[in-house]
Amino acid sequence: MKIKASMITVVIPGLVAGVIYFVIAFATGVSAVASIIGGIVVAAIAVAIGFIFRAVYKRRVAGPHI
């Protein structure tokens, strides 16, 4: 699987969202394990949503133009 620039633009914001969630959760007193698991879940969901939006956009761009 090749890593393309468009994949990086989807993955990096997802990872940043996970890190932000981790920092906020840990700062508010949530246990370290719970904040790490929550950060991973948030990052995975954000990356999946990003890939879905990217696929829909590519499909619309490649579709028939009227």
Backbone as CSV, one residue per row, in Angstrom:
resi,resn,N_x,N_y,N_z,CA_x,CA_y,CA_z,C_x,C_y,C_z
1,MET,0.844,-1.173,0.000,0.000,0.000,0.000,0.889,1.236,0.000
2,LYS,0.738,2.046,-1.014,1.525,3.269,-1.087,0.879,4.356,-0.234
3,ILE,1.728,5.154,0.385,1.222,6.288,1.151,1.283,7.507,0.253
4,LYS,0.141,8.077,-0.016,0.059,9.248,-0.879,-0.124,10.489,-0.027
5,ALA,0.120,11.628,-0.616,-0.049,12.892,0.105,-1.489,13.075,0.547
6,SER,-2.442,12.605,-0.252,-3.845,12.762,0.123,-4.190,11.912,1.340
7,MET,-3.504,10.781,1.522,-3.729,9.967,2.712,-3.204,10.679,3.953
8,ILE,-2.080,11.351,3.801,-1.496,12.058,4.935,-2.412,13.191,5.374
9,THR,-3.071,13.847,4.426,-3.972,14.944,4.788,-5.215,14.439,5.496
10,VAL,-5.489,13.149,5.426,-6.619,12.574,6.152,-6.168,12.046,7.516
11,VAL,-5.016,11.405,7.553,-4.565,10.734,8.769,-4.080,11.727,9.827
12,ILE,-3.312,12.716,9.428,-2.737,13.646,10.409,-3.812,14.393,11.200
13,PRO,-4.857,14.956,10.574,-5.892,15.602,11.393,-6.592,14.641,12.353
14,GLY,-6.758,13.397,11.943,-7.353,12.405,12.838,-6.483,12.136,14.048
15,LEU,-5.183,12.017,13.816,-4.265,11.801,14.931,-4.211,13.014,15.849
16,VAL,-4.263,14.187,15.271,-4.268,15.412,16.079,-5.530,15.455,16.940
17,ALA,-6.663,15.057,16.388,-7.898,15.029,17.168,-7.773,14.068,18.344
18,GLY,-7.148,12.919,18.117,-6.935,11.965,19.193,-6.036,12.505,20.282
19,VAL,-4.969,13.202,19.890,-4.046,13.784,20.870,-4.740,14.887,21.668
20,ILE,-5.521,15.716,20.998,-6.252,16.782,21.695,-7.225,16.174,22.699
21,TYR,-7.923,15.117,22.302,-8.840,14.455,23.229,-8.075,13.910,24.432
22,PHE,-6.935,13.272,24.174,-6.130,12.712,25.258,-5.698,13.796,26.240
23,VAL,-5.200,14.901,25.733,-4.714,15.983,26.594,-5.847,16.561,27.436
24,ILE,-7.000,16.819,26.808,-8.121,17.388,27.546,-8.642,16.398,28.592
25,ALA,-8.775,15.135,28.202,-9.283,14.137,29.142,-8.328,13.965,30.318
26,PHE,-7.037,13.902,30.036,-6.055,13.711,31.103,-6.002,14.928,32.020
27,ALA,-6.147,16.109,31.440,-6.094,17.340,32.236,-7.319,17.496,33.134
28,THR,-8.423,16.902,32.750,-9.628,17.030,33.557,-9.746,15.947,34.624
29,GLY,-8.752,15.094,34.732,-8.728,14.129,35.815,-9.113,12.714,35.454
30,VAL,-9.317,12.433,34.188,-9.618,11.067,33.769,-8.345,10.250,33.901
31,SER,-8.476,8.972,34.201,-7.296,8.128,34.355,-6.521,8.056,33.037
32,ALA,-5.251,7.742,33.162,-4.379,7.699,31.985,-4.842,6.642,30.991
33,VAL,-5.231,5.485,31.481,-5.656,4.405,30.590,-6.917,4.801,29.831
34,ALA,-7.875,5.367,30.538,-9.121,5.766,29.880,-8.878,6.870,28.860
35,SER,-7.999,7.815,29.172,-7.754,8.897,28.218,-6.976,8.398,27.005
36,ILE,-6.078,7.432,27.186,-5.356,6.861,26.040,-6.316,6.098,25.143
37,ILE,-7.154,5.260,25.744,-8.129,4.495,24.948,-9.088,5.437,24.234
38,GLY,-9.561,6.461,24.929,-10.447,7.434,24.303,-9.772,8.170,23.159
39,GLY,-8.505,8.540,23.336,-7.763,9.206,22.268,-7.615,8.325,21.043
40,ILE,-7.351,7.037,21.265,-7.223,6.101,20.138,-8.553,5.956,19.414
41,VAL,-9.636,5.854,20.170,-10.964,5.717,19.556,-11.325,6.967,18.757
42,VAL,-11.087,8.136,19.342,-11.388,9.385,18.630,-10.551,9.495,17.365
43,ALA,-9.271,9.157,17.442,-8.406,9.222,16.263,-8.882,8.258,15.181
44,ALA,-9.254,7.051,15.568,-9.709,6.069,14.577,-10.995,6.524,13.899
45,ILE,-11.918,7.055,14.671,-13.178,7.534,14.089,-12.931,8.727,13.168
46,ALA,-12.067,9.644,13.587,-11.770,10.813,12.756,-11.096,10.416,11.450
47,VAL,-10.180,9.465,11.505,-9.518,9.002,10.278,-10.518,8.309,9.367
48,ALA,-11.393,7.476,9.928,-12.396,6.784,9.108,-13.335,7.782,8.428
49,ILE,-13.788,8.780,9.167,-14.652,9.803,8.570,-13.907,10.564,7.480
50,GLY,-12.650,10.874,7.719,-11.847,11.559,6.707,-11.713,10.753,5.427
51,PHE,-11.490,9.435,5.565,-11.388,8.586,4.377,-12.716,8.502,3.637
52,ILE,-13.814,8.480,4.371,-15.129,8.443,3.720,-15.365,9.726,2.935
53,PHE,-15.093,10.873,3.556,-15.266,12.143,2.844,-14.353,12.236,1.625
54,ARG,-13.120,11.743,1.752,-12.195,11.789,0.626,-12.695,10.912,-0.515
55,ALA,-13.219,9.721,-0.190,-13.722,8.819,-1.228,-14.943,9.414,-1.922
56,VAL,-15.837,10.029,-1.148,-17.026,10.652,-1.747,-16.620,11.805,-2.652
57,TYR,-15.657,12.611,-2.203,-15.210,13.741,-3.010,-14.572,13.258,-4.312
58,LYS,-13.712,12.229,-4.216,-13.083,11.712,-5.433,-14.118,11.136,-6.388
59,ARG,-15.132,10.502,-5.837,-16.166,9.917,-6.680,-16.972,11.006,-7.381
60,ARG,-17.261,12.082,-6.655,-18.021,13.188,-7.276,-17.206,13.878,-8.354
61,VAL,-15.909,14.041,-8.114,-15.050,14.688,-9.094,-14.931,13.826,-10.345
62,ALA,-14.867,12.500,-10.179,-14.702,11.604,-11.314,-16.018,11.307,-12.019
63,GLY,-17.136,11.693,-11.425,-18.453,11.374,-12.000,-18.768,12.170,-13.252
64,PRO,-19.910,11.863,-13.837,-20.308,12.585,-15.058,-20.612,14.047,-14.777
65,HIS,-20.147,14.881,-15.676,-20.364,16.315,-15.534,-21.422,16.758,-16.528
66,ILE,-22.397,17.462,-16.035,-23.492,17.912,-16.922,-23.214,19.338,-17.355
